[in-house]
Short mmCIF file of C-alpha atoms in Angstrom, two decimals:
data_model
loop_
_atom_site.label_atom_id
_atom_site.label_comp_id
_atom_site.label_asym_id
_atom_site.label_seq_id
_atom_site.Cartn_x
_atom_site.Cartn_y
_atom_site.Cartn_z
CA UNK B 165 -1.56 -30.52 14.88
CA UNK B 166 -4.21 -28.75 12.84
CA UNK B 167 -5.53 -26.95 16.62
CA UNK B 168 -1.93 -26.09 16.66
CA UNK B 169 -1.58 -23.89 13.23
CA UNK B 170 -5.00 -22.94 13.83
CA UNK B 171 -3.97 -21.27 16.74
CA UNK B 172 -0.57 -20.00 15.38
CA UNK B 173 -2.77 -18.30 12.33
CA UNK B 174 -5.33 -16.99 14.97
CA UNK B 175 -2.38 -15.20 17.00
CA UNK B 176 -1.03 -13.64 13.78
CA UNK B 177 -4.49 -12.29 12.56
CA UNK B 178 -4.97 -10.91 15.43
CA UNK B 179 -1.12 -9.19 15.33
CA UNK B 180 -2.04 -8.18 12.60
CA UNK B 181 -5.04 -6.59 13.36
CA UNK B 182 -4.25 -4.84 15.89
CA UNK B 183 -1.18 -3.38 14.12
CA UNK B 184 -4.36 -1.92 10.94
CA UNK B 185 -6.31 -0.83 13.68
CA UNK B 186 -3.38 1.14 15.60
CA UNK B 187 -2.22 2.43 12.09
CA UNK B 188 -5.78 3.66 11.06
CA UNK B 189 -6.30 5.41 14.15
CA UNK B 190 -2.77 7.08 13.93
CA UNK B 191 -3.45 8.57 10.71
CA UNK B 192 -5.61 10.73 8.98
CA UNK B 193 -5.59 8.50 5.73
CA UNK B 194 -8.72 6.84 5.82
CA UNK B 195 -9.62 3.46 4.23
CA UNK B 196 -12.20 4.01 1.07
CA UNK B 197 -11.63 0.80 -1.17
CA UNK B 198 -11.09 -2.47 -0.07
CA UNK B 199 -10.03 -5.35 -3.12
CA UNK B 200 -10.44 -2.77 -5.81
CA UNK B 201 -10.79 -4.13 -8.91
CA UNK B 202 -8.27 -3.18 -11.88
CA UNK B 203 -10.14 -4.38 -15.09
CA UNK B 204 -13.39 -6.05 -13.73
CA UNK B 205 -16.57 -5.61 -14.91
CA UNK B 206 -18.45 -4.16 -12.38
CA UNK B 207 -18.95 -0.53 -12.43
CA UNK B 208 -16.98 0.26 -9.21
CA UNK B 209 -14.19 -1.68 -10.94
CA UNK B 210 -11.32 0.67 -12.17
CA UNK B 211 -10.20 -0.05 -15.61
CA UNK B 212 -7.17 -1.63 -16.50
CA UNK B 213 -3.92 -0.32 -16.76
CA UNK B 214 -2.58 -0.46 -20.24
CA UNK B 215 1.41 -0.32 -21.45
CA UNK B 216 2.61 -0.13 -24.89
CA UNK B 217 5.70 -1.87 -25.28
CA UNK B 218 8.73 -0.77 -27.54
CA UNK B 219 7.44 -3.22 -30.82
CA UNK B 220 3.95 -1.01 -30.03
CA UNK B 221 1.78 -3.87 -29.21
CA UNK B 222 -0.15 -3.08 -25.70
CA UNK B 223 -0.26 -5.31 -22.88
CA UNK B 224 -3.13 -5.20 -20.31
CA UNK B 225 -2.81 -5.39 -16.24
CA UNK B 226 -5.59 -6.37 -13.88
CA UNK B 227 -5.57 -6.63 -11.02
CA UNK B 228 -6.82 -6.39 -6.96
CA UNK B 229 -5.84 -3.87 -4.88
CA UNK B 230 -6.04 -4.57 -1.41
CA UNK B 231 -6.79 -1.19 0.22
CA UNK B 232 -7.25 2.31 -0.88
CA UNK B 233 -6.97 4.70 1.26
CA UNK B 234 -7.58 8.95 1.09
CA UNK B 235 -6.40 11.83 2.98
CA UNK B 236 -8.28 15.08 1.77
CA UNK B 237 -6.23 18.51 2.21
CA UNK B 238 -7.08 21.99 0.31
CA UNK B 239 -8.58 20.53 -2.18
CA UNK B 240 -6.67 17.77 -3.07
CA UNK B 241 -7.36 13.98 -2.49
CA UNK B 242 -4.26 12.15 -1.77
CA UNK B 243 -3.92 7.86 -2.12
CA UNK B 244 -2.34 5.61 -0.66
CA UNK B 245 -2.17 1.77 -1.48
CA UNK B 246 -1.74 -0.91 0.84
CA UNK B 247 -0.37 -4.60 -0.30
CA UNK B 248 -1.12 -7.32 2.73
CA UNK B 249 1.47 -9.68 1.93
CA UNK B 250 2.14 -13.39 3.44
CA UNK B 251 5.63 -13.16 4.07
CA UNK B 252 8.56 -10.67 3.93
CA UNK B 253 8.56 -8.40 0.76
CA UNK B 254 10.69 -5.51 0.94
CA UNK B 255 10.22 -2.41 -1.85
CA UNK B 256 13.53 -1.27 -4.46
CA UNK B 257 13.23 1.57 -6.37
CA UNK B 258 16.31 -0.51 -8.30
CA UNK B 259 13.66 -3.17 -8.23
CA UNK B 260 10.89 -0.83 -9.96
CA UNK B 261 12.97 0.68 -12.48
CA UNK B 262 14.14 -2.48 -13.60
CA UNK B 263 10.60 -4.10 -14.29
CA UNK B 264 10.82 -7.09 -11.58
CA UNK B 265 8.92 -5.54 -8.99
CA UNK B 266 6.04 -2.61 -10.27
CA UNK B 267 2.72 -3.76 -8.01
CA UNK B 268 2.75 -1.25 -6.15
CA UNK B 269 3.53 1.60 -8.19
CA UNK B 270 1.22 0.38 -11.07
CA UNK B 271 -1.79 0.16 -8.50
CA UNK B 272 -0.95 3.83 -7.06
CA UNK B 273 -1.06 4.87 -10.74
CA UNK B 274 -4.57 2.76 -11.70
CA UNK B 275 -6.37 4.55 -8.90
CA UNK B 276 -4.78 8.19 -9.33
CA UNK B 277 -5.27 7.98 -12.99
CA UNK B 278 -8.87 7.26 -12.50
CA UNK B 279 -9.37 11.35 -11.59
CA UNK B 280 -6.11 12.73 -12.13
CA UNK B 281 -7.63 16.34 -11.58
CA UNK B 282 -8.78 15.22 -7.98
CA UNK B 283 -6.33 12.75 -7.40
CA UNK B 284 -2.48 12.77 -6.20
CA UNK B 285 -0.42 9.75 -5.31
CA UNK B 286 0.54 10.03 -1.19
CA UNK B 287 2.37 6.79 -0.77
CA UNK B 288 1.91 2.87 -1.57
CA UNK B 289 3.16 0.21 1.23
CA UNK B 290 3.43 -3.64 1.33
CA UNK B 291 2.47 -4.62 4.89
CA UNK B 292 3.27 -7.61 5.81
CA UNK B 293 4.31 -10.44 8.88
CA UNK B 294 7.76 -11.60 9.61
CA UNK B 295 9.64 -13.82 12.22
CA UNK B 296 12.60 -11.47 13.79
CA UNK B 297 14.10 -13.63 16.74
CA UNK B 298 11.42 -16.18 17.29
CA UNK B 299 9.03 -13.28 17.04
CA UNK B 300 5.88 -12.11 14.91
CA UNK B 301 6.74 -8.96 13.87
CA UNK B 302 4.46 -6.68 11.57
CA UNK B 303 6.65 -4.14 8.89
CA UNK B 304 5.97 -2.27 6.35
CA UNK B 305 7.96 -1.32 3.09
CA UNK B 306 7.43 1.16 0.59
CA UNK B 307 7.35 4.66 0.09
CA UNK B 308 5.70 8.03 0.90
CA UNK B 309 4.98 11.45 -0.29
CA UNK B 310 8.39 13.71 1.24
CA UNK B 311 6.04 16.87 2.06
CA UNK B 312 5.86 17.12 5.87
CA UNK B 313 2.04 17.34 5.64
CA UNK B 314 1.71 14.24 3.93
CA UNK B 315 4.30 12.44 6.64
CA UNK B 316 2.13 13.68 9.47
CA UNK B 317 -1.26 12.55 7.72
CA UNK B 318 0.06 9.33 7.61
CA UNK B 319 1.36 8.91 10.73
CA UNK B 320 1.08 10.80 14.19
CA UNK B 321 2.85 8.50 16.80
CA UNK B 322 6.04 10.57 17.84
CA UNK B 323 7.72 7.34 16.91
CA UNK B 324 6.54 7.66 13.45
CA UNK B 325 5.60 3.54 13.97
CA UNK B 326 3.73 2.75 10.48
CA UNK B 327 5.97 5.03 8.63
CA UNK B 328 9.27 5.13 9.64
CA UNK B 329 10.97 1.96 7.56
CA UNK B 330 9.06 3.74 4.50
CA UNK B 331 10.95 5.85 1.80
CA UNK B 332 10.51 9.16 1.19
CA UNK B 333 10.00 10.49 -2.31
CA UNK B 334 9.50 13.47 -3.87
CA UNK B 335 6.06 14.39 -6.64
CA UNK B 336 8.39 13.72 -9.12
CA UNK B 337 9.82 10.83 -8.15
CA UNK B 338 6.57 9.27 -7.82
CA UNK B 339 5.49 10.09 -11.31
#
């Protein structure tokens, strides 16, 4: 039994894998940051994000983002965070606004705030594994810069692959 999930979990990393490594070489985003710290205490951690609630008392978010990754254009240094997740997790704006779901948006805002001069958000994605059918699938949800440079950055394939389940949203929807 345990050479049996051993070798299911073997077959997904690998699907999984190969699915980063396809996406990587697709885009012109390129991985800088792997488990960045939010509120460690290492200097190469980022410091933590901090929200002051109505009553005014402040509440303080750490955190670990998985990947970081940077696409460089005239000047500007555009992110993008990437969420490996276990199982299905799809993104809602509805979900955001609300307060239920804000990962991903509070880690794209961590890591832009950091140098906001050199720094714009590009996108933030939860990538994870899924069973469609009997099969492994590997999806993405989230949401990326809608400026056609950005969209091409991030993806190349004429299929658009990695980015085509992810929303698009304009600068000022992002902030």
């Amino acid at each position: 039994r345990l050479l049996h999930l051993f070798e299911r979990l073997r077959g997904l990393a690998i699907l999984m894998l190969e699915d980063i490594v396809g996406e990587i070489a697709a885009s012109l985003f390129r991985p800088v940051r792997f488990e960045q710290k939010l509120g460690g205490e290492a200097e190469s951690d980022l410091p933590p994000v901090l929200l002051t609630l109505k009553d005014g008392s402040t509440v303080e978010l750490r955190g670990l983002v998985d990947r970081v990754d940077v696409f460089e254009t005239g000047g500007k240094i555009y992110v993008r965070i990437v969420d490996y997740k276990t199982g299905r997790h799809e993104f809602s704006l509805d979900d955001v606004r609300s307060g239920v779901d804000i990962q991903l948006v509070l880690y794209l805002f961590a890591v832009t705030s950091s140098d906001p001069e050199r720094l714009r958000p590009g996108g933030a994605q939860y990538l994870f594994s899924h069973n469609e059918a009997g099969k492994t699938r590997i999806s993405r949800s989230g949401f990326l810069l809608d400026e056609q440079e950005i969209a091409a950055a991030a993806d190349s394939t004429e299929s658009r692959q990695y980015s085509r389940s992810l929303q698009r949203q304009s600068a000022q929807e992002i902030a």
